[in-house]
Short mmCIF file of C-alpha atoms in Angstrom, two decimals:
data_model
loop_
_atom_site.label_atom_id
_atom_site.label_comp_id
_atom_site.label_asym_id
_atom_site.label_seq_id
_atom_site.Cartn_x
_atom_site.Cartn_y
_atom_site.Cartn_z
CA MET A 1246 -67.30 -147.26 247.35
CA LEU A 1247 -68.11 -144.61 244.76
CA PRO A 1248 -69.42 -145.82 241.38
CA THR A 1249 -66.64 -146.18 238.84
CA ILE A 1250 -67.90 -143.36 236.61
CA ILE A 1251 -68.00 -140.93 239.52
CA LEU A 1252 -64.52 -141.94 240.60
CA GLY A 1253 -63.29 -141.41 237.08
CA LEU A 1254 -64.72 -137.89 236.96
CA LEU A 1255 -63.30 -137.10 240.39
CA CYS A 1256 -59.87 -138.35 239.39
CA ALA A 1257 -59.93 -136.34 236.18
CA ALA A 1258 -60.76 -133.22 238.16
CA LEU A 1259 -57.98 -133.87 240.66
CA GLY A 1260 -55.54 -134.53 237.86
CA VAL A 1261 -56.23 -131.09 236.40
CA LEU A 1262 -55.57 -129.50 239.79
CA GLY A 1263 -52.06 -130.86 240.08
CA PHE A 1264 -49.58 -133.38 241.34
CA ASP A 1265 -50.69 -135.00 244.59
CA ILE A 1266 -47.74 -136.16 246.65
CA SER A 1267 -50.11 -137.87 249.08
CA CYS A 1268 -51.02 -140.48 246.45
CA ASN A 1269 -49.65 -143.98 246.91
CA SER A 1270 -49.76 -144.75 243.18
CA ASN A 1271 -47.21 -142.36 241.67
CA LEU A 1272 -44.69 -143.67 239.14
CA ALA A 1273 -41.29 -142.03 238.67
CA VAL A 1274 -38.99 -142.96 235.78
CA TYR A 1275 -35.43 -141.87 235.01
CA TRP A 1276 -34.83 -140.63 231.47
CA GLY A 1277 -31.68 -139.49 229.72
CA GLN A 1278 -29.01 -142.18 229.78
CA ASN A 1279 -30.26 -144.43 226.97
CA SER A 1280 -29.18 -147.48 228.94
CA GLY A 1281 -31.44 -149.78 226.92
CA ALA A 1282 -29.05 -149.40 224.00
CA SER A 1283 -26.60 -151.58 225.91
CA GLY A 1284 -29.25 -154.30 225.81
CA SER A 1285 -29.80 -153.96 222.05
CA LEU A 1286 -33.04 -152.04 222.53
CA PRO A 1287 -33.98 -149.04 220.39
CA TYR A 1288 -32.35 -145.78 221.40
CA GLN A 1289 -34.31 -143.66 223.82
CA LYS A 1290 -36.69 -141.18 222.26
CA PRO A 1291 -36.73 -137.45 222.91
CA LEU A 1292 -38.28 -136.58 226.25
CA GLY A 1293 -41.52 -135.27 224.78
CA ALA A 1294 -42.26 -138.58 223.07
CA TYR A 1295 -43.06 -140.16 226.45
CA CYS A 1296 -45.27 -137.45 227.87
CA ASP A 1297 -48.57 -138.37 226.26
CA ASP A 1298 -48.44 -141.59 228.28
CA SER A 1299 -50.46 -141.11 231.48
CA ASN A 1300 -48.63 -143.92 233.30
CA VAL A 1301 -45.62 -141.80 234.27
CA ASP A 1302 -46.06 -139.04 236.85
CA ILE A 1303 -42.49 -137.97 237.58
CA ILE A 1304 -39.65 -137.80 235.05
CA LEU A 1305 -36.09 -137.56 236.34
CA LEU A 1306 -33.67 -136.02 233.84
CA SER A 1307 -30.37 -137.86 234.22
CA PHE A 1308 -27.81 -136.49 234.69
CA LEU A 1309 -26.07 -133.38 235.81
CA TYR A 1310 -22.96 -135.37 236.62
CA ILE A 1311 -20.13 -132.85 237.08
CA LEU A 1312 -20.89 -130.15 239.61
CA LYS A 1313 -18.00 -127.88 238.67
CA GLY A 1314 -16.58 -128.15 235.18
CA THR A 1315 -14.79 -125.73 232.87
CA GLY A 1316 -15.47 -122.11 233.81
CA GLY A 1317 -16.97 -123.20 237.11
CA TYR A 1318 -20.21 -124.38 235.50
CA PRO A 1319 -21.81 -127.82 235.82
CA VAL A 1320 -21.81 -130.45 233.08
CA LEU A 1321 -24.85 -132.34 231.77
CA ASN A 1322 -25.16 -135.58 229.81
CA PHE A 1323 -28.29 -136.91 228.13
CA ALA A 1324 -26.69 -139.56 225.91
CA ASN A 1325 -28.08 -139.67 222.36
CA ILE A 1326 -30.40 -136.70 222.94
CA CYS A 1327 -27.98 -134.00 224.08
CA ASP A 1328 -24.30 -134.81 224.56
CA TYR A 1329 -21.60 -132.62 223.06
CA THR A 1330 -18.91 -135.27 223.67
CA THR A 1331 -20.46 -137.58 221.07
CA ASN A 1332 -22.24 -135.04 218.87
CA SER A 1333 -20.22 -132.01 217.84
CA SER A 1334 -23.36 -130.20 216.68
CA VAL A 1335 -24.59 -129.84 220.27
CA PRO A 1336 -23.69 -126.29 221.34
CA VAL A 1337 -21.98 -125.41 224.61
CA PHE A 1338 -21.96 -122.00 226.24
CA PRO A 1339 -18.71 -120.04 225.77
CA GLY A 1340 -15.90 -120.93 228.15
CA THR A 1341 -17.82 -123.84 229.69
CA GLN A 1342 -18.81 -127.47 229.13
CA LEU A 1343 -22.44 -126.57 229.83
CA MET A 1344 -24.64 -127.66 226.93
CA HIS A 1345 -27.49 -125.75 225.40
CA CYS A 1346 -30.39 -128.18 224.83
CA PRO A 1347 -33.30 -126.05 223.54
CA ASP A 1348 -35.31 -129.03 222.26
CA MET A 1349 -35.27 -130.46 225.76
CA GLY A 1350 -36.52 -127.14 227.07
CA ARG A 1351 -39.52 -127.31 224.78
CA ASP A 1352 -40.12 -130.91 225.77
CA ILE A 1353 -39.95 -130.08 229.48
CA LYS A 1354 -42.70 -127.51 229.07
CA TYR A 1355 -44.75 -129.93 227.00
CA CYS A 1356 -44.41 -132.66 229.61
CA GLN A 1357 -45.42 -130.26 232.36
CA SER A 1358 -48.46 -129.24 230.33
CA LYS A 1359 -49.41 -132.92 230.23
CA GLY A 1360 -49.28 -133.20 234.00
CA LYS A 1361 -45.73 -134.45 234.61
CA VAL A 1362 -43.35 -133.37 237.33
CA VAL A 1363 -39.91 -132.93 235.73
CA LEU A 1364 -36.90 -133.07 238.04
CA LEU A 1365 -33.20 -132.73 237.28
CA SER A 1366 -31.22 -135.62 238.74
CA ILE A 1367 -27.76 -134.74 240.02
CA GLY A 1368 -25.13 -137.45 240.36
CA GLY A 1369 -25.01 -140.95 238.92
CA ALA A 1370 -22.32 -143.59 239.11
CA THR A 1371 -19.60 -141.49 237.44
CA ALA A 1372 -20.41 -138.17 239.07
CA GLN A 1373 -17.79 -135.62 240.08
CA LEU A 1374 -19.26 -134.09 243.24
CA ASN A 1375 -16.72 -131.31 243.37
CA SER A 1376 -18.39 -127.96 244.09
CA ASP A 1377 -19.27 -126.01 247.21
CA ALA A 1378 -22.86 -125.95 248.42
CA ALA A 1379 -23.41 -122.19 248.36
CA THR A 1380 -22.14 -121.69 244.81
CA PHE A 1381 -23.74 -124.79 243.36
CA SER A 1382 -27.19 -124.27 244.87
CA GLN A 1383 -27.35 -120.74 243.47
CA GLN A 1384 -26.17 -121.99 240.08
CA VAL A 1385 -28.87 -124.66 239.96
CA TRP A 1386 -31.49 -122.07 240.81
CA ASP A 1387 -30.19 -119.60 238.21
CA LEU A 1388 -29.60 -122.09 235.40
CA PHE A 1389 -32.70 -124.27 235.71
CA MET A 1390 -35.31 -122.57 237.86
CA GLU A 1391 -36.47 -119.03 238.58
CA GLY A 1392 -33.05 -117.43 238.89
CA SER A 1393 -31.33 -115.47 236.14
CA SER A 1394 -28.37 -116.42 233.99
CA PRO A 1395 -27.22 -115.78 230.41
CA TYR A 1396 -26.54 -119.52 230.28
CA ARG A 1397 -29.84 -121.43 230.43
CA PRO A 1398 -29.49 -125.02 229.14
CA PHE A 1399 -33.26 -125.38 228.73
CA ASP A 1400 -33.93 -121.73 227.85
CA ASP A 1401 -37.02 -120.45 229.68
CA ALA A 1402 -38.20 -123.89 230.81
CA ILE A 1403 -38.29 -124.22 234.59
CA ILE A 1404 -37.79 -127.65 236.14
CA ASP A 1405 -39.88 -128.71 239.14
CA GLY A 1406 -36.99 -129.50 241.45
CA VAL A 1407 -33.89 -131.61 241.87
CA ASP A 1408 -33.11 -135.22 242.66
CA LEU A 1409 -29.90 -136.26 244.42
CA ASP A 1410 -28.48 -139.57 243.23
CA PHE A 1411 -25.13 -139.55 245.04
CA GLU A 1412 -23.59 -143.00 244.78
CA GLN A 1413 -20.21 -142.02 246.21
CA SER A 1414 -18.91 -139.68 248.89
CA SER A 1415 -19.26 -136.01 248.06
CA GLN A 1416 -16.78 -133.18 248.37
CA MET A 1417 -19.80 -130.88 248.64
CA ASN A 1418 -21.76 -130.50 251.87
CA ILE A 1419 -24.94 -132.15 250.61
CA ILE A 1420 -26.99 -131.18 253.66
CA GLN A 1421 -26.10 -127.51 253.22
CA PHE A 1422 -26.93 -127.80 249.52
CA ALA A 1423 -30.35 -129.29 250.29
CA ASN A 1424 -31.10 -126.63 252.90
CA ASN A 1425 -30.06 -123.90 250.46
CA MET A 1426 -32.28 -125.32 247.73
CA ASN A 1427 -35.25 -125.54 250.06
CA GLN A 1428 -34.77 -121.89 250.98
CA LEU A 1429 -34.56 -120.91 247.32
CA PHE A 1430 -37.70 -122.93 246.62
CA LYS A 1431 -39.56 -120.80 249.16
CA SER A 1432 -38.62 -117.67 247.21
CA GLY A 1433 -40.16 -119.02 244.01
CA THR A 1434 -43.64 -118.65 242.58
CA ARG A 1435 -44.40 -122.36 242.16
CA LYS A 1436 -44.08 -125.64 244.00
CA TYR A 1437 -40.68 -127.36 243.91
CA TYR A 1438 -39.54 -130.77 245.12
CA LEU A 1439 -36.28 -132.07 246.54
CA THR A 1440 -35.88 -135.82 246.17
CA ALA A 1441 -33.14 -138.39 246.69
CA ALA A 1442 -32.29 -141.86 245.36
CA PRO A 1443 -30.66 -143.82 248.20
CA GLN A 1444 -29.54 -147.40 247.80
CA CYS A 1445 -31.52 -149.96 249.76
CA PRO A 1446 -29.04 -150.87 252.56
CA PHE A 1447 -30.27 -148.86 255.54
CA PRO A 1448 -29.03 -146.32 256.33
CA ASP A 1449 -27.62 -145.41 252.93
CA ALA A 1450 -23.90 -144.68 253.13
CA ASN A 1451 -24.02 -141.56 250.94
CA LEU A 1452 -27.50 -140.14 251.52
CA GLY A 1453 -28.42 -141.37 254.99
CA ASN A 1454 -27.34 -138.18 256.75
CA LEU A 1455 -29.15 -136.08 254.16
CA LEU A 1456 -32.44 -137.85 254.80
CA ALA A 1457 -31.99 -137.51 258.55
CA GLN A 1458 -31.02 -133.83 258.57
CA ALA A 1459 -32.61 -132.09 255.57
CA HIS A 1460 -36.14 -131.86 254.20
CA VAL A 1461 -36.55 -134.34 251.35
CA ASP A 1462 -39.97 -134.80 249.77
CA MET A 1463 -39.56 -138.23 248.19
CA ALA A 1464 -37.01 -141.03 248.42
CA PHE A 1465 -36.65 -143.18 245.29
CA ILE A 1466 -35.02 -146.16 246.95
CA GLN A 1467 -32.87 -148.34 244.70
CA PHE A 1468 -33.89 -151.88 245.57
CA TYR A 1469 -31.41 -153.16 243.01
CA ASN A 1470 -27.67 -153.53 242.46
CA SER A 1471 -27.14 -153.95 246.19
CA GLY A 1472 -27.45 -157.70 246.69
CA TRP A 1473 -29.15 -158.72 249.91
CA CYS A 1474 -31.93 -156.08 249.94
CA ASP A 1475 -32.89 -156.14 246.23
CA ASN A 1476 -36.39 -156.74 244.90
CA SER A 1477 -35.31 -160.26 243.95
CA LYS A 1478 -35.11 -161.01 247.70
CA TYR A 1479 -38.72 -159.98 248.32
CA GLY A 1480 -40.65 -162.64 250.19
CA LEU A 1481 -37.60 -164.23 251.80
CA PRO A 1482 -37.28 -164.37 255.61
CA ARG A 1483 -35.90 -161.20 257.12
CA TRP A 1484 -32.19 -160.63 257.74
CA PRO A 1485 -29.72 -161.29 256.36
CA GLN A 1486 -31.39 -161.86 252.97
CA SER A 1487 -34.57 -159.89 252.39
CA MET A 1488 -35.92 -156.97 250.43
CA ASN A 1489 -35.92 -154.47 253.29
CA TYR A 1490 -38.71 -151.94 252.77
CA TYR A 1491 -39.74 -152.77 256.34
CA MET A 1492 -36.51 -151.16 257.60
CA TRP A 1493 -37.24 -147.95 255.74
CA ASP A 1494 -40.83 -147.91 256.98
CA ALA A 1495 -39.67 -148.49 260.57
CA ALA A 1496 -37.36 -145.47 260.28
CA TRP A 1497 -40.25 -143.47 258.83
CA ARG A 1498 -42.49 -144.45 261.76
CA ASN A 1499 -39.76 -143.67 264.28
CA SER A 1500 -39.36 -140.14 262.88
CA SER A 1501 -35.80 -140.84 261.76
CA PHE A 1502 -36.18 -138.58 258.72
CA ALA A 1503 -36.08 -134.78 258.82
CA ASN A 1504 -39.33 -134.70 256.86
CA PRO A 1505 -41.75 -136.95 258.77
CA ASN A 1506 -44.02 -137.03 255.72
CA MET A 1507 -41.37 -138.04 253.17
CA LYS A 1508 -42.80 -140.59 250.73
CA LEU A 1509 -40.91 -143.81 250.02
CA TYR A 1510 -40.80 -145.25 246.49
CA VAL A 1511 -39.81 -148.78 245.53
CA GLY A 1512 -37.18 -148.61 242.79
CA ALA A 1513 -36.67 -151.39 240.24
CA THR A 1514 -34.74 -152.02 237.06
CA ALA A 1515 -37.10 -152.21 234.11
CA GLY A 1516 -35.06 -154.75 232.14
CA GLN A 1517 -32.92 -157.83 232.65
CA ASN A 1518 -29.72 -155.90 231.93
CA ALA A 1519 -30.75 -152.47 233.16
CA GLY A 1520 -28.61 -153.15 236.22
CA ASN A 1521 -27.22 -156.24 237.87
CA PRO A 1522 -29.26 -159.08 236.29
CA SER A 1523 -29.62 -160.75 239.68
CA SER A 1524 -31.61 -157.72 240.87
CA TYR A 1525 -34.19 -157.89 238.12
CA VAL A 1526 -37.71 -159.18 238.74
CA SER A 1527 -40.42 -159.77 236.15
CA PRO A 1528 -43.25 -157.26 235.73
CA ASP A 1529 -45.69 -159.74 237.30
CA PHE A 1530 -43.41 -160.31 240.31
CA PHE A 1531 -42.92 -156.56 240.78
CA ALA A 1532 -46.67 -155.93 240.44
CA SER A 1533 -47.43 -158.42 243.22
CA GLU A 1534 -44.66 -156.99 245.38
CA LEU A 1535 -45.95 -153.45 244.96
CA GLN A 1536 -49.53 -154.37 245.76
CA GLU A 1537 -48.50 -156.10 248.97
CA LEU A 1538 -46.27 -153.23 250.07
CA GLN A 1539 -48.90 -150.67 249.15
CA GLY A 1540 -51.45 -152.50 251.28
CA ASN A 1541 -49.16 -153.19 254.22
CA TYR A 1542 -47.45 -149.79 254.50
CA THR A 1543 -50.27 -147.36 253.92
CA ASP A 1544 -48.62 -144.26 255.39
CA SER A 1545 -45.06 -144.23 254.05
CA PHE A 1546 -45.62 -145.79 250.62
CA GLY A 1547 -45.63 -143.33 247.71
CA GLY A 1548 -45.32 -145.51 244.61
CA ALA A 1549 -42.62 -146.93 242.38
CA MET A 1550 -39.50 -145.78 240.53
CA LEU A 1551 -38.02 -147.37 237.42
CA TRP A 1552 -34.55 -147.29 235.87
CA ASP A 1553 -34.90 -146.33 233.11
CA MET A 1554 -37.24 -145.02 230.39
CA SER A 1555 -35.40 -146.75 227.53
CA TRP A 1556 -35.89 -150.14 229.23
CA ALA A 1557 -39.41 -149.46 230.48
CA TYR A 1558 -40.67 -148.55 226.99
CA GLY A 1559 -38.13 -150.20 224.71
CA ALA A 1560 -38.93 -153.84 225.38
CA THR A 1561 -41.92 -155.69 223.94
CA LEU A 1562 -43.53 -155.77 227.37
CA ASN A 1563 -44.11 -152.24 228.66
CA TYR A 1564 -42.80 -152.37 232.23
CA ALA A 1565 -44.17 -148.91 233.02
CA THR A 1566 -47.72 -149.86 232.07
CA SER A 1567 -47.62 -153.05 234.13
CA THR A 1568 -46.24 -151.18 237.13
CA LYS A 1569 -48.79 -148.38 236.96
CA GLN A 1570 -51.69 -150.80 236.60
CA ALA A 1571 -50.56 -152.60 239.74
CA LEU A 1572 -50.31 -149.36 241.68
CA MET A 1573 -53.72 -148.16 240.57
CA ARG A 1574 -55.49 -151.22 241.97
CA GLY A 1575 -54.89 -149.92 245.47
CA SER A 1576 -54.63 -146.23 244.66
CA LYS A 1577 -55.31 -143.77 247.43
CA CYS A 1578 -54.87 -140.02 247.26
CA GLY A 1579 -55.48 -138.38 250.61
CA SER A 1580 -58.91 -139.65 251.66
CA THR A 1581 -59.94 -140.83 248.19
CA GLN A 1582 -59.46 -144.53 247.53
CA GLY A 1583 -60.11 -146.82 244.58
CA ASN A 1584 -59.09 -146.68 240.93
CA CYS A 1585 -58.24 -143.05 241.25
CA CYS A 1586 -55.92 -140.49 239.89
CA SER A 1587 -52.25 -140.33 240.38
CA SER A 1588 -49.96 -137.40 240.01
CA LYS A 1589 -50.23 -134.35 237.85
CA VAL A 1590 -48.15 -131.22 238.02
CA PRO A 1591 -49.50 -127.71 238.61
CA ASN A 1592 -47.72 -125.87 235.72
CA PRO A 1593 -47.02 -127.09 232.92
CA SER A 1594 -24.18 -143.01 224.28
CA LEU A 1595 -24.68 -145.54 226.86
CA SER A 1596 -25.42 -145.14 230.48
CA ARG A 1597 -23.20 -143.19 232.85
CA ARG A 1598 -25.66 -144.20 235.48
CA ARG A 1599 -25.69 -147.30 237.55
CA ARG A 1600 -23.12 -149.44 239.19
CA SER A 1601 -22.16 -152.18 236.78
CA SER A 1602 -22.76 -154.95 239.28
#
């Protein structure tokens, strides 16, 4: 075991180099839907306010929730931060419902400069998945990445990829969309990620085929709001009532996913009312769960995901800090193990989100 001071210096150096997807201690958190306000917590802060905190590695901007709105352009919603439906001062591009959120663009670049991966999450519980794959994939590239468009919601900021949170059947061919995005990523000048947020019943009804047939880098599995496989069932005997990470790991080991190296993340609600209350587990319970899973599933395990930022940071007890501390106790990045680095990136209303029960 390397002395602590040497490990610290090594981790700092690795952190400067960039996000390491091989780490088993990465923490992803959804931001944008201000869901803590429904639990009488303070409103979510602007994106940049969270990016000096080293606990979070991946931020998922939620949501792009209508694929094809007025004028054929997608529609975004970021609750109290950028939502033209509740704040008439938020500008939209002519002939569309597509918002211009320049402050978010500046915050995205700031977060990236602080070592965060920033992904745009597409979907959510009230999504309208109503476009065609060819048109929509090119739009996403042009509006948010290295393509070109007069309508850029985040101006010159470039997101690090997309997350697919499809919680209903889609009119769009999601596999074709993913394949198109992966091809566009290859044409870019930086590293991009394609992720998905399946629900815990395996295989997921809406994203199972995607994971089996298209390259997905990380799966942020929702072990909540689904009943029998939630985090609250962790430690119970297997089938029919048990948190079922073991099923996902078995599929990973049996090469059931198109990307054999896809990392699996354990998703949790970061507050009693962030989802179905019966799904919630305390920070201490979740910490113990994560440490056991991290130790038992050394190859597939990538870290944890939290819904959402307003709950994780709005309550007296910081759920994100507790979660990250638990992950770091068994942190391993490639061949480096110990209290090491986690992820850094190379470049710089109320919730529309989750099922109500």
